[in-house]
Amino acid sequence: MNVSREAVGKILVVGGGRMGSAILNGWLDQGFVPSNIYLIDRDANTLKQYETQGVHTFTAVEDVPKNLVFDIFLLALKPQIIAASVEQFDHLISPKTCLVSVAAGVMVNTLKQLLPSAKNVVRVMPNTPAMIGKGVMVGFSYEQDMFGELVESLFATLGSFHWIIDENQMHAVTAVSGSGPAYLFYFAQCFVESAKKLGLPEALAETLALETVIGAANLIEQSDDDVETLRHNVTSPNGTTQAGLAALMEGNTVKSRVEACCLAAAKRSLELS
């Protein structure tokens, strides 16, 4: 599904932190017109970075021209900040504005209560690989028929996009795809440290471990086989891989810790709602 970059209209981004920047960088890389994008953030260095690219930047909501009408309002503030400060942006929302929130745990009805002018609200849970066009985005909206195609088109430029029909599933989405990159980064970190402990030079240990992770991920993407089949394909009986896997899978501790990890993230998402 494609959308004309020029046809999107004016986009307001509130919050230029990690996720806001990941999405904004992805849009700019995909050819969105910088002069159609307006960013509010308190960090001067962040604003300077985008100002040099042609994005309109503001340190405070009061600085945004009052005559502007935004088609998309991307709310990329931390969940803990939204309840305390989001009301100040309500006057920037018009009947034609689609509010898109990427805040973990903050429900659609909560956003509508905090921002009474927001009649069209879409929740999207992205992840940071969106900045390189490899993100996974999941959306929910009660007005999907009205703005679904536009929102899907915007985020599909950053990776794959999926809809859910039950907002409660967003807690699981947050735990899996939203937080998931960090879990894999930690595994990669542990893999690098293990390679070093085996006696490999530091630079070579990092290269071998990380390139192995990247190569395996690419194989998953390009292969028709599921991950269990791929694992069996590389595991020769009584070989080195089987020995390593036996140690990794002993007592199902890895599986149980991964399940505990996802459960804890989903629980925290629920607490934030």
mmCIF file of N, CA, C and O in Angstrom, residues 172-206:
data_model
loop_
_atom_site.group_PDB
_atom_site.id
_atom_site.type_symbol
_atom_site.label_atom_id
_atom_site.label_comp_id
_atom_site.label_asym_id
_atom_site.label_seq_id
_atom_site.Cartn_x
_atom_site.Cartn_y
_atom_site.Cartn_z
ATOM 1 N N ALA A 172 0.399 -7.419 24.538
ATOM 2 C CA ALA A 172 1.254 -8.506 24.042
ATOM 3 C C ALA A 172 2.115 -8.021 22.883
ATOM 4 O O ALA A 172 3.294 -8.384 22.772
ATOM 5 N N VAL A 173 1.528 -7.199 22.019
ATOM 6 C CA VAL A 173 2.283 -6.623 20.895
ATOM 7 C C VAL A 173 3.470 -5.821 21.423
ATOM 8 O O VAL A 173 4.601 -5.940 20.930
ATOM 9 N N THR A 174 3.215 -5.017 22.440
ATOM 10 C CA THR A 174 4.277 -4.203 23.039
ATOM 11 C C THR A 174 5.400 -5.085 23.576
ATOM 12 O O THR A 174 6.592 -4.787 23.392
ATOM 13 N N ALA A 175 5.024 -6.192 24.217
ATOM 14 C CA ALA A 175 6.011 -7.095 24.812
ATOM 15 C C ALA A 175 6.837 -7.824 23.765
ATOM 16 O O ALA A 175 8.017 -8.102 23.983
ATOM 17 N N VAL A 176 6.219 -8.137 22.617
ATOM 18 C CA VAL A 176 6.906 -8.957 21.613
ATOM 19 C C VAL A 176 7.659 -8.083 20.603
ATOM 20 O O VAL A 176 8.890 -8.039 20.593
ATOM 21 N N SER A 177 6.934 -7.377 19.747
ATOM 22 C CA SER A 177 7.616 -6.614 18.699
ATOM 23 C C SER A 177 8.095 -5.254 19.181
ATOM 24 O O SER A 177 9.148 -4.770 18.746
ATOM 25 N N GLY A 178 7.346 -4.615 20.101
ATOM 26 C CA GLY A 178 7.759 -3.301 20.568
ATOM 27 C C GLY A 178 9.052 -3.343 21.355
ATOM 28 O O GLY A 178 9.994 -2.590 21.084
ATOM 29 N N SER A 179 9.119 -4.227 22.330
ATOM 30 C CA SER A 179 10.304 -4.340 23.181
ATOM 31 C C SER A 179 11.304 -5.371 22.667
ATOM 32 O O SER A 179 12.460 -5.393 23.114
ATOM 33 N N GLY A 180 10.875 -6.209 21.748
ATOM 34 C CA GLY A 180 11.677 -7.342 21.290
ATOM 35 C C GLY A 180 13.078 -7.034 20.815
ATOM 36 O O GLY A 180 14.011 -7.803 21.105
ATOM 37 N N PRO A 181 13.302 -5.939 20.056
ATOM 38 C CA PRO A 181 14.677 -5.671 19.624
ATOM 39 C C PRO A 181 15.675 -5.621 20.769
ATOM 40 O O PRO A 181 16.810 -6.087 20.633
ATOM 41 N N ALA A 182 15.262 -5.081 21.911
ATOM 42 C CA ALA A 182 16.182 -5.001 23.049
ATOM 43 C C ALA A 182 16.571 -6.384 23.549
ATOM 44 O O ALA A 182 17.721 -6.606 23.964
ATOM 45 N N TYR A 183 15.631 -7.330 23.515
ATOM 46 C CA TYR A 183 15.952 -8.693 23.943
ATOM 47 C C TYR A 183 17.024 -9.297 23.032
ATOM 48 O O TYR A 183 17.964 -9.956 23.492
ATOM 49 N N LEU A 184 16.845 -9.063 21.733
ATOM 50 C CA LEU A 184 17.794 -9.632 20.772
ATOM 51 C C LEU A 184 19.147 -8.933 20.845
ATOM 52 O O LEU A 184 20.193 -9.571 20.664
ATOM 53 N N PHE A 185 19.129 -7.631 21.131
ATOM 54 C CA PHE A 185 20.396 -6.923 21.318
ATOM 55 C C PHE A 185 21.142 -7.502 22.520
ATOM 56 O O PHE A 185 22.372 -7.634 22.505
ATOM 57 N N TYR A 186 20.390 -7.840 23.562
ATOM 58 C CA TYR A 186 21.039 -8.406 24.751
ATOM 59 C C TYR A 186 21.630 -9.782 24.446
ATOM 60 O O TYR A 186 22.740 -10.100 24.886
ATOM 61 N N PHE A 187 20.885 -10.596 23.675
ATOM 62 C CA PHE A 187 21.428 -11.898 23.277
ATOM 63 C C PHE A 187 22.712 -11.701 22.487
ATOM 64 O O PHE A 187 23.716 -12.402 22.709
ATOM 65 N N ALA A 188 22.701 -10.742 21.550
ATOM 66 C CA ALA A 188 23.893 -10.482 20.746
ATOM 67 C C ALA A 188 25.056 -10.042 21.635
ATOM 68 O O ALA A 188 26.211 -10.449 21.426
ATOM 69 N N GLN A 189 24.754 -9.222 22.640
ATOM 70 C CA GLN A 189 25.779 -8.782 23.578
ATOM 71 C C GLN A 189 26.386 -9.968 24.323
ATOM 72 O O GLN A 189 27.619 -10.071 24.462
ATOM 73 N N CYS A 190 25.533 -10.870 24.792
ATOM 74 C CA CYS A 190 26.026 -12.063 25.490
ATOM 75 C C CYS A 190 26.832 -12.958 24.559
ATOM 76 O O CYS A 190 27.831 -13.571 24.972
ATOM 77 N N PHE A 191 26.410 -13.044 23.305
ATOM 78 C CA PHE A 191 27.099 -13.867 22.303
ATOM 79 C C PHE A 191 28.509 -13.330 22.075
ATOM 80 O O PHE A 191 29.490 -14.089 22.006
ATOM 81 N N VAL A 192 28.627 -12.004 21.982
ATOM 82 C CA VAL A 192 29.945 -11.372 21.797
ATOM 83 C C VAL A 192 30.841 -11.678 22.993
ATOM 84 O O VAL A 192 32.023 -12.047 22.837
ATOM 85 N N GLU A 193 30.308 -11.522 24.207
ATOM 86 C CA GLU A 193 31.105 -11.767 25.409
ATOM 87 C C GLU A 193 31.551 -13.228 25.493
ATOM 88 O O GLU A 193 32.676 -13.524 25.916
ATOM 89 N N SER A 194 30.683 -14.148 25.065
ATOM 90 C CA SER A 194 31.052 -15.570 25.065
ATOM 91 C C SER A 194 32.167 -15.848 24.079
ATOM 92 O O SER A 194 33.080 -16.644 24.362
ATOM 93 N N ALA A 195 32.106 -15.180 22.919
ATOM 94 C CA ALA A 195 33.162 -15.365 21.916
ATOM 95 C C ALA A 195 34.502 -14.887 22.451
ATOM 96 O O ALA A 195 35.550 -15.501 22.220
ATOM 97 N N LYS A 196 34.491 -13.798 23.192
ATOM 98 C CA LYS A 196 35.734 -13.280 23.776
ATOM 99 C C LYS A 196 36.296 -14.253 24.806
ATOM 100 O O LYS A 196 37.516 -14.479 24.862
ATOM 101 N N LYS A 197 35.413 -14.844 25.615
ATOM 102 C CA LYS A 197 35.864 -15.764 26.659
ATOM 103 C C LYS A 197 36.462 -17.042 26.080
ATOM 104 O O LYS A 197 37.214 -17.744 26.760
ATOM 105 N N LEU A 198 36.113 -17.352 24.836
ATOM 106 C CA LEU A 198 36.702 -18.518 24.178
ATOM 107 C C LEU A 198 38.113 -18.238 23.675
ATOM 108 O O LEU A 198 38.777 -19.132 23.146
ATOM 109 N N GLY A 199 38.572 -17.002 23.831
ATOM 110 C CA GLY A 199 39.946 -16.681 23.486
ATOM 111 C C GLY A 199 40.130 -15.952 22.176
ATOM 112 O O GLY A 199 41.270 -15.682 21.773
ATOM 113 N N LEU A 200 39.034 -15.608 21.481
ATOM 114 C CA LEU A 200 39.164 -14.878 20.223
ATOM 115 C C LEU A 200 39.554 -13.428 20.499
ATOM 116 O O LEU A 200 39.147 -12.851 21.513
ATOM 117 N N PRO A 201 40.333 -12.820 19.609
ATOM 118 C CA PRO A 201 40.629 -11.382 19.753
ATOM 119 C C PRO A 201 39.322 -10.588 19.800
ATOM 120 O O PRO A 201 38.332 -10.963 19.158
ATOM 121 N N GLU A 202 39.319 -9.495 20.550
ATOM 122 C CA GLU A 202 38.090 -8.762 20.807
ATOM 123 C C GLU A 202 37.366 -8.359 19.526
ATOM 124 O O GLU A 202 36.152 -8.558 19.396
ATOM 125 N N ALA A 203 38.093 -7.781 18.571
ATOM 126 C CA ALA A 203 37.456 -7.314 17.341
ATOM 127 C C ALA A 203 36.888 -8.485 16.536
ATOM 128 O O ALA A 203 35.781 -8.399 15.998
ATOM 129 N N LEU A 204 37.635 -9.580 16.460
ATOM 130 C CA LEU A 204 37.170 -10.744 15.709
ATOM 131 C C LEU A 204 35.975 -11.390 16.410
ATOM 132 O O LEU A 204 35.016 -11.813 15.750
ATOM 133 N N ALA A 205 36.011 -11.453 17.732
ATOM 134 C CA ALA A 205 34.891 -12.028 18.484
ATOM 135 C C ALA A 205 33.606 -11.261 18.191
ATOM 136 O O ALA A 205 32.547 -11.863 17.945
ATOM 137 N N GLU A 206 33.696 -9.937 18.206
ATOM 138 C CA GLU A 206 32.513 -9.116 17.934
ATOM 139 C C GLU A 206 32.036 -9.308 16.504
ATOM 140 O O GLU A 206 30.835 -9.449 16.249
#
